[in-house]
Coordinates of C-alpha atoms in Angstrom, one line a residue:
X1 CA 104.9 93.8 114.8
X2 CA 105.9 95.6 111.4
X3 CA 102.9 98.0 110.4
X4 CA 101.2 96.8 107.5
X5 CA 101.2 99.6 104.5
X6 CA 98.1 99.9 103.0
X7 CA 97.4 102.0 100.4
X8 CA 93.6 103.3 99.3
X9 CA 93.5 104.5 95.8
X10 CA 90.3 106.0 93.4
X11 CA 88.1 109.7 92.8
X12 CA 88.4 110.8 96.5
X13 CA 88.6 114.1 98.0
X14 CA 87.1 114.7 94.4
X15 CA 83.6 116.3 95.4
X16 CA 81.2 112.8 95.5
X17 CA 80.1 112.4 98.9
X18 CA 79.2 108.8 97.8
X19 CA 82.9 107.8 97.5
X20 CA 84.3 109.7 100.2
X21 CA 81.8 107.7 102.6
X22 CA 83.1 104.2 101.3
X23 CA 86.8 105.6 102.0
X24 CA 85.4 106.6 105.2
X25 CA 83.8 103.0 105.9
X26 CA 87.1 101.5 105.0
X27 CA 89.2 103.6 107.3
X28 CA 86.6 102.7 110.0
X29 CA 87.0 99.4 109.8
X30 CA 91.3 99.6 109.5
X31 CA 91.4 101.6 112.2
X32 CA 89.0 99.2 114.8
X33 CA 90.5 96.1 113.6
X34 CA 94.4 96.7 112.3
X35 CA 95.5 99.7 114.3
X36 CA 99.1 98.9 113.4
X37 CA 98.3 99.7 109.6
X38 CA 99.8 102.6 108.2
X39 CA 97.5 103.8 105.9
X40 CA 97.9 106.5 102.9
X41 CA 96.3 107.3 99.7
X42 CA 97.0 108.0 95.8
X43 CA 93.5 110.0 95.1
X44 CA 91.6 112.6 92.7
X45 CA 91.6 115.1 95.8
X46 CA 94.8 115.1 98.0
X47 CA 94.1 118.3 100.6
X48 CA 90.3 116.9 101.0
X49 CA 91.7 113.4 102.3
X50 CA 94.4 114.6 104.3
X51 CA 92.2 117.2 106.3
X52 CA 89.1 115.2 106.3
X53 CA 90.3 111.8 107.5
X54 CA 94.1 112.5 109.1
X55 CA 96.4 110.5 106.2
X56 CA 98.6 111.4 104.0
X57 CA 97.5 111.8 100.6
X58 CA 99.5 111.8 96.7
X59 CA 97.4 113.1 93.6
X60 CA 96.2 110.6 91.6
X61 CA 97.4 112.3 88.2
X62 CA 100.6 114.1 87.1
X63 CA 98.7 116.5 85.2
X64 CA 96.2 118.8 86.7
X65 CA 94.2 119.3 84.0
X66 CA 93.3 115.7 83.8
X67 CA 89.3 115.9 83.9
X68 CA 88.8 119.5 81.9
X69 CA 88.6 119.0 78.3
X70 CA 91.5 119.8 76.4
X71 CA 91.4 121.6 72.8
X72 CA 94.6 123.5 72.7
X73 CA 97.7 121.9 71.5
X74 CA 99.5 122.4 75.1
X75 CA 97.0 121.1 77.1
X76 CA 96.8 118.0 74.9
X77 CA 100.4 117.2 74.9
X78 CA 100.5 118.2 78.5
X79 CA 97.4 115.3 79.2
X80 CA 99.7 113.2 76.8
X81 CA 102.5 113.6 78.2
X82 CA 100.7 113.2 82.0
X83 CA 99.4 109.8 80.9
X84 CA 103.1 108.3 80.5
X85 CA 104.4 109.9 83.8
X86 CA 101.5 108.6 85.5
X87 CA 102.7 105.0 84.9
X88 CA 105.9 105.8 86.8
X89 CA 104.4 107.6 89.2
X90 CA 101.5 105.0 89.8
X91 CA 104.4 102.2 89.9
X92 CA 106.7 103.9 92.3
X93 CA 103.3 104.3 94.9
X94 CA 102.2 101.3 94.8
X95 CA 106.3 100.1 95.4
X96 CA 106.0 100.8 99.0
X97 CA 102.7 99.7 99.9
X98 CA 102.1 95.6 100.8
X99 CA 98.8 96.0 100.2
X100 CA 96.4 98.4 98.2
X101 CA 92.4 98.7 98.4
X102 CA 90.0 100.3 96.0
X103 CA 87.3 100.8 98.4
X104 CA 83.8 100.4 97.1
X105 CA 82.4 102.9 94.3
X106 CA 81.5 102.1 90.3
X107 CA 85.1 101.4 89.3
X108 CA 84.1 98.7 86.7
X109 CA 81.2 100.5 85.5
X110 CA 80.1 103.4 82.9
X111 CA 76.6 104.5 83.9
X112 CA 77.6 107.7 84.1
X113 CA 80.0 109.5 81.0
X114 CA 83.8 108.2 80.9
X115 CA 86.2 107.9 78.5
X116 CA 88.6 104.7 78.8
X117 CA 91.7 107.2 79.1
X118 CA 90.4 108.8 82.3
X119 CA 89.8 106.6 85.7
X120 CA 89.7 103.3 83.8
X121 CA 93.5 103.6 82.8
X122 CA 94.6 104.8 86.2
X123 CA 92.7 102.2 88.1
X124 CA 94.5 99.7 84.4
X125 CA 97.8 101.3 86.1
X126 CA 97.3 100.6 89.5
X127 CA 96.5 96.7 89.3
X128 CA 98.8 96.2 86.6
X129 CA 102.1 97.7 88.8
X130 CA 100.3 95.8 92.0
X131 CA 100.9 92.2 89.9
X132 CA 104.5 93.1 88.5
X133 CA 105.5 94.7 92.2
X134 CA 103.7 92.1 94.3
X135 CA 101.7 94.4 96.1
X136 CA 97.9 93.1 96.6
X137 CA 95.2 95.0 94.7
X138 CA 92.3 94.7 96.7
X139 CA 88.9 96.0 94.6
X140 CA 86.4 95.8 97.7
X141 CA 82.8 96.0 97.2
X142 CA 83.2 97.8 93.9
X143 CA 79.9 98.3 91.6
X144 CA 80.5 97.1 88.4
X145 CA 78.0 97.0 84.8
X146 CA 78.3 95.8 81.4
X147 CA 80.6 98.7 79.4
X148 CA 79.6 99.0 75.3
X149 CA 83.1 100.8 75.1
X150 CA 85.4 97.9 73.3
X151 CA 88.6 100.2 75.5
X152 CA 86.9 101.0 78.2
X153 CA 85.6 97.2 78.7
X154 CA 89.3 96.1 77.8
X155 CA 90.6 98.2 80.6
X156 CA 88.4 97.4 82.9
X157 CA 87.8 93.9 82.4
X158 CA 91.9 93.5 82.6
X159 CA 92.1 95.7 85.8
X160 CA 90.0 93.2 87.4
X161 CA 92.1 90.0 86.3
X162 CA 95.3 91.5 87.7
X163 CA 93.8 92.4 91.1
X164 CA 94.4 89.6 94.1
X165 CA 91.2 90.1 95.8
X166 CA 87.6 91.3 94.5
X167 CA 84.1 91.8 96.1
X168 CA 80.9 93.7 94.7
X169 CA 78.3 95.4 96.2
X170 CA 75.4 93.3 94.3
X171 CA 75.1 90.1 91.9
X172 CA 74.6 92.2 89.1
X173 CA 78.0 93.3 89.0
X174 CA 79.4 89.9 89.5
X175 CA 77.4 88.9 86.6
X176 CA 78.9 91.7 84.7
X177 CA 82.3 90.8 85.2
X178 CA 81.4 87.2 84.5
X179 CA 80.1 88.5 80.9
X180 CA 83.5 90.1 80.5
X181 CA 86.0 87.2 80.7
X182 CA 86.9 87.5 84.2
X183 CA 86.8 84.5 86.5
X184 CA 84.2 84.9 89.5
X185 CA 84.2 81.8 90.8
X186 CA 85.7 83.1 94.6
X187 CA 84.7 86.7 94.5
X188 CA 81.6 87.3 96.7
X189 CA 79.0 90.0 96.7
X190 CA 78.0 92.3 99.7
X191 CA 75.9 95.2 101.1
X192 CA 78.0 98.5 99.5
X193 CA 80.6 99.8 102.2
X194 CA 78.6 102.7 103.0
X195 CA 76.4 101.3 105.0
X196 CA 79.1 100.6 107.6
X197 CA 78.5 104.2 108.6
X198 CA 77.0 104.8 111.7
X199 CA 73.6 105.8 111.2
X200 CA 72.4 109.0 112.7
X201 CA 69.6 109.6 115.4
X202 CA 66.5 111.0 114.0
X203 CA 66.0 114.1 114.7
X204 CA 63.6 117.4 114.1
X205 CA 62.7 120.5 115.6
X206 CA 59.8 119.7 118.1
X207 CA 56.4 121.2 116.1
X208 CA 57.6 121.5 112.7
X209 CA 56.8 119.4 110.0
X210 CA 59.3 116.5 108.4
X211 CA 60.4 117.6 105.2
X212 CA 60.4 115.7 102.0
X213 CA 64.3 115.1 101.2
X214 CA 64.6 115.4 97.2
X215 CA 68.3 114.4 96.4
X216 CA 69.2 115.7 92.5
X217 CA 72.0 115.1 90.3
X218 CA 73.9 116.6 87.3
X219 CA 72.5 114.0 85.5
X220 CA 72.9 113.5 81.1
X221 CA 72.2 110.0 81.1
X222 CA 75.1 107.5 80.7
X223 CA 78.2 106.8 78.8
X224 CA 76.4 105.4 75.3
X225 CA 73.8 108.4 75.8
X226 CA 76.5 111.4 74.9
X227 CA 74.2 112.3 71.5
X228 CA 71.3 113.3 73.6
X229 CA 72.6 114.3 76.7
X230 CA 71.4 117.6 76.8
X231 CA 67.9 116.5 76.1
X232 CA 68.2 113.9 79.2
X233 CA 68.9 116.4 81.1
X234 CA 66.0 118.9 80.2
X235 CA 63.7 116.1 80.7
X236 CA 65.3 115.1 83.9
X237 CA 65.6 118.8 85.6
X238 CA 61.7 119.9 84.1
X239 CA 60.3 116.6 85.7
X240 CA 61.7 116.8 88.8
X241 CA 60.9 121.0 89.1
X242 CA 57.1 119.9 88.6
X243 CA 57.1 117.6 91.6
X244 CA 59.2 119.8 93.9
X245 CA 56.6 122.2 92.9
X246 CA 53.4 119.8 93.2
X247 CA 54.8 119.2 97.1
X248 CA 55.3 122.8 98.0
X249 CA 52.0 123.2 96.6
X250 CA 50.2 120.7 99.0
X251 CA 52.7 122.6 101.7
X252 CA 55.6 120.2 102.0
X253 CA 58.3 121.6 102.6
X254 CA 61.5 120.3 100.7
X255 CA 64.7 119.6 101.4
X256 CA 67.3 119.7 98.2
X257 CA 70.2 117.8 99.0
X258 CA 73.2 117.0 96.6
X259 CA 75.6 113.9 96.1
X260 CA 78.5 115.7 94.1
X261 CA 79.3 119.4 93.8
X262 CA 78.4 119.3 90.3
X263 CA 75.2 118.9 91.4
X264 CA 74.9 122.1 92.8
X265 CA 73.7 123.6 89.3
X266 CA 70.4 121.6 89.9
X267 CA 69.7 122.8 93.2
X268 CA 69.7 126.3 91.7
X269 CA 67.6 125.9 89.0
X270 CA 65.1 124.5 90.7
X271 CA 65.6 127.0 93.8
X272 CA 65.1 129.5 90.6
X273 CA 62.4 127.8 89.1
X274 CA 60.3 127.0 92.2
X275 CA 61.1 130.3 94.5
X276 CA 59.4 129.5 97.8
X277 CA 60.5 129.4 101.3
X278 CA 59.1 125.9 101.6
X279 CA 62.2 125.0 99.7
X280 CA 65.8 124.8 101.1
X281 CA 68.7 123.4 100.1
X282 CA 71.4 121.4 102.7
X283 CA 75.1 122.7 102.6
X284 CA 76.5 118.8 103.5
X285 CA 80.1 118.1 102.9
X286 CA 80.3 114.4 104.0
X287 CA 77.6 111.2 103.3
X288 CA 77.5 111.6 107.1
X289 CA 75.9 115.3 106.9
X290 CA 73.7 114.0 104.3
X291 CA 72.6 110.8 106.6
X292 CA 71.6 113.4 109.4
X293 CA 69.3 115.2 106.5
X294 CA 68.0 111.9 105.5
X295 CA 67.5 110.7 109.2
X296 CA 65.5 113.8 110.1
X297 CA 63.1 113.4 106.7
X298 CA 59.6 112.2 106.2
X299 CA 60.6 110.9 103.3
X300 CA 63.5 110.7 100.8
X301 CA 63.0 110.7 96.6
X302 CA 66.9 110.6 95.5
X303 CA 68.7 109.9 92.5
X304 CA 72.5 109.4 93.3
X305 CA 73.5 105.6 94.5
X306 CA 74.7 106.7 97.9
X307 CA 71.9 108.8 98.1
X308 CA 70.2 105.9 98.1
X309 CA 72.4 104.1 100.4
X310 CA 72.4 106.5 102.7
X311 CA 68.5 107.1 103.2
X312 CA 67.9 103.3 103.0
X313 CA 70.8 103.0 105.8
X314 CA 69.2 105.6 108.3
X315 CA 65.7 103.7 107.3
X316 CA 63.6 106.2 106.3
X317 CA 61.2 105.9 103.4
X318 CA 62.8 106.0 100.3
X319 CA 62.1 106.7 96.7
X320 CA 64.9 106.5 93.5
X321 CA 65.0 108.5 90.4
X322 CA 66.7 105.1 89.0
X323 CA 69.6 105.4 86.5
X324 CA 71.4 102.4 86.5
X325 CA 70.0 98.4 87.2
X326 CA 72.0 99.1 90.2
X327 CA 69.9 101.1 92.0
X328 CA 67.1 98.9 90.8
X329 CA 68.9 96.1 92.6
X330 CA 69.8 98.2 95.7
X331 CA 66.2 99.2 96.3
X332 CA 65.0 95.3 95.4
X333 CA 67.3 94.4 98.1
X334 CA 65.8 96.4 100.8
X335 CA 62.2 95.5 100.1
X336 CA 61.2 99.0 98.1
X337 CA 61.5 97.4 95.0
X338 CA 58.2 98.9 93.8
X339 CA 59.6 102.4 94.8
X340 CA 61.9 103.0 91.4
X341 CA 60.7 106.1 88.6
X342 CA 63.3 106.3 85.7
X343 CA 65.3 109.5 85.8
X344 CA 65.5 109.4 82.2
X345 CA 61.8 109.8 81.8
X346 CA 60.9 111.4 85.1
X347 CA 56.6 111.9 85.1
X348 CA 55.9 114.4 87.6
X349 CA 52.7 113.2 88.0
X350 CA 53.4 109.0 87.8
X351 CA 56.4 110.4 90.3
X352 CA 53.3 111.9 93.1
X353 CA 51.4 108.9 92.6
X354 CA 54.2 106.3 93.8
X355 CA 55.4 109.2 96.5
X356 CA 51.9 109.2 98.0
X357 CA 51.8 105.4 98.2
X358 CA 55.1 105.8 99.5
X359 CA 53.7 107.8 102.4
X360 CA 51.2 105.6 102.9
X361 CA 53.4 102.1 103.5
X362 CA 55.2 104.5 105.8
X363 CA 55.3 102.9 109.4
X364 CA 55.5 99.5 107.5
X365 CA 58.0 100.1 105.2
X366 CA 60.2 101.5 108.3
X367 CA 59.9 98.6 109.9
X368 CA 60.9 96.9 106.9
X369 CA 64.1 98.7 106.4
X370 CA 65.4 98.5 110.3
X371 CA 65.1 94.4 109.6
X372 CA 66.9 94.4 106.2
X373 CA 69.9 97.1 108.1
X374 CA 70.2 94.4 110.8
X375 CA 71.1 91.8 107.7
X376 CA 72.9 94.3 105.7
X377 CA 75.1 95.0 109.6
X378 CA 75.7 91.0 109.7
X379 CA 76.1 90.7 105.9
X380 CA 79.1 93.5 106.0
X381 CA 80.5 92.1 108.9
X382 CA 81.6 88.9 106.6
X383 CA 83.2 91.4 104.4
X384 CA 85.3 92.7 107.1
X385 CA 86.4 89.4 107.8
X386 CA 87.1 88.1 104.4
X387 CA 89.1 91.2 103.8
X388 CA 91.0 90.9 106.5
X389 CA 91.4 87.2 106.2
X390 CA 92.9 87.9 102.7
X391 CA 94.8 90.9 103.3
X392 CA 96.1 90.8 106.9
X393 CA 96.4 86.9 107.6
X394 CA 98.2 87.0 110.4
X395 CA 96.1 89.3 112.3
X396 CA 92.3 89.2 110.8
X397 CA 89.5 90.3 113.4
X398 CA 86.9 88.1 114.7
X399 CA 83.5 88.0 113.4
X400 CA 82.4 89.1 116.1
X401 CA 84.8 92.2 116.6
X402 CA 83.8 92.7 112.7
X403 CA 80.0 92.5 113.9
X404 CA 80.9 95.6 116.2
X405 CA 82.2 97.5 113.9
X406 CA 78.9 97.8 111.3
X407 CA 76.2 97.6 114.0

């Protein structure tokens, strides 16, 4: 049998644990079901990838520079110039692939700041060369949201035309697309990829207290928020401070965990602010280490999406610092819907209220949370098989091999 080529393409090896875990997910599944694939990727992090999961990796842009600013004349021309090389370069990689997948994260979304000449007109680049080579664009389980941008919509909203095969990770984005133009009519909407990872044992030094996990971000508010960024983020980093401090002061201790290294800068200023040994801060490098934090918890108030995912997948308690309607969604979906707080008006005191109700539903809401995993393991395992059905039709897995795979 000829080996498939598959291709994986987006920001990893970048630093987000959140996107690094759906690649992860992905390579799970290829590896269960089509161990004949040969599988490489065309990423924001090259060394990362290749060291972490054992493939060969390309980086994603010509130009090195690509995601610092550039104000000098040479470093604009040389971004300039990068952005016409890239189509050649992103035409040549996708040549030798029969099939390329996006796997999961935001692609068709701007909650968070982009501008339409970053990821949105490599991810334009990739889908376009996969229609004029005949390689299959996959977009699997992506999270998408309406864009104000009129260029960044444009790109995106075209990216998704020319792909062969889409899936979200919840209705909203569906619905989003819809809005733009695109034609949804066969794309279907599942759990996000990262809850394919396996989920970690519990576990805590006999004796000592569970720690309250607080997950923080590097967070300015989102892409039609740029004007008051800075005051976002004041509000957000002050609020959350006061309840790390309100918890170490009723002698929790607290766990600071992170989703992206830009996230780090957080971690200190509250390790700054709040200066007790109550409060720690994880070193994780992988969704995975974060999981094992989340696992051992009491309970977890996060704000990053796979944050999220990835308390709400090891089933322990679970509070968002919501952003986006997606996490609104994602938290709907696994019956904490009452358990959201805006991160762009965080109330340190609102914030204790819903955490000690939180603590309260806690055996309950446990129990809750290992029901909706076993429907998220079933609902993922249709994923599998539709991917594989559309991607690999002579040699898709069972549902039942797929069910193994997620459980």
């Amino acid at each position: 049998m000829t080996a498939v080529r598959v291709g994986v393409f987006g920001l990893l090896g970048s630093g987000n644990l959140g996107n690094d875990g759906s690649l992860e997910a992905l390579l799970g599944h290829l590896r269960a079901a089509h161990p004949e694939a040969s599988v490489d990727a065309l990423c924001g992090g090259p060394e990362a990838v290749t060291a972490r999961h054992r493939i060969p990796a390309t980086r994603l842009h010509w130009y090195r520079g690509e995601y610092r600013t550039a104000s000098r004349a040479g470093s604009i021309a040389a971004k300039g110039l990068g952005k016409v090389v890239d189509v050649f370069r992103t035409a040549a990689w996708v040549r030798r692939h029969d099939v390329v997948i996006v796997p999961g994260m935001g692609v068709l979304e701007a909650t968070l700041p982009l501008r339409p000449w970053g990821f949105p007109y490599s991810l334009f680049l990739l889908c376009a060369s996969g229609r004029l080579l005949g390689t299959r664009v996959a977009l699997v389980g992506v999270g998408a949201a309406p864009i104000e941008d009129r260029p960044t919509r444009a790109l995106v909203r075209w990216s998704a035309r020319l792909a062969a095969y889409r899936s979200y990770r919840d209705t909203l984005s569906r619905d989003a697309m819809r809005e733009m133009g695109v034609d949804t009519a066969r794309d279907e909407v599942h759990p996000d990829l990262a809850f394919a990872l396996p989920a970690p044992a519990a576990s805590a030094p006999p004796g000592s207290p569970r720690p309250v996990c607080v997950g923080v971000m590097a967070f300015h508010g989102g892409n039609d928020d740029r004007a008051r960024a800075e005051e976002i983020h004041g509000r957000y980093l002050e609020g959350t401070t006061r309840f790390v401090r309100a918890l170490v002061a009723d002698g929790r201790p607290v766990r600071l965990l992170t989703g992206d290294e830009a996230d780090r800068q957080v971690v200190d200023a509250i390790l700054d602010a709040v200066r007790s040994p109550l409060v720690t801060a994880a070193d994780a490098t992988s969704l995975a280490d974060l999981m094992a934090e989340m696992a051992a918890a009491d309970t977890v108030v996060a704000t990053r999406y796979h944050n999220l995912v990835g308390a709400l997948r090891v089933g322990t308690p679970t509070l968002a610092l919501s952003y986006a309607a997606k996490s609104d969604a994602l938290m709907a979906d696994m019956g904490l819907g009452a358990y959201c707080h805006p991160a762009r008006e965080v109330d340190a005191d609102r914030l204790l209220e819903q955490f000690r109700s939180l603590q309260a539903r806690s055996a309950e809401l446990r129990h809750t949370l290992a029901e909706r995993n076993l429907a998220v393991a079933r609902h993922l395992a249709g994923q599998f098989t539709a991917l594989s059905a559309a991607l690999f039709p002579s040699a898709g897995p069972t549902p039942a091999a797929a069910m193994r795979e997620v459980s």
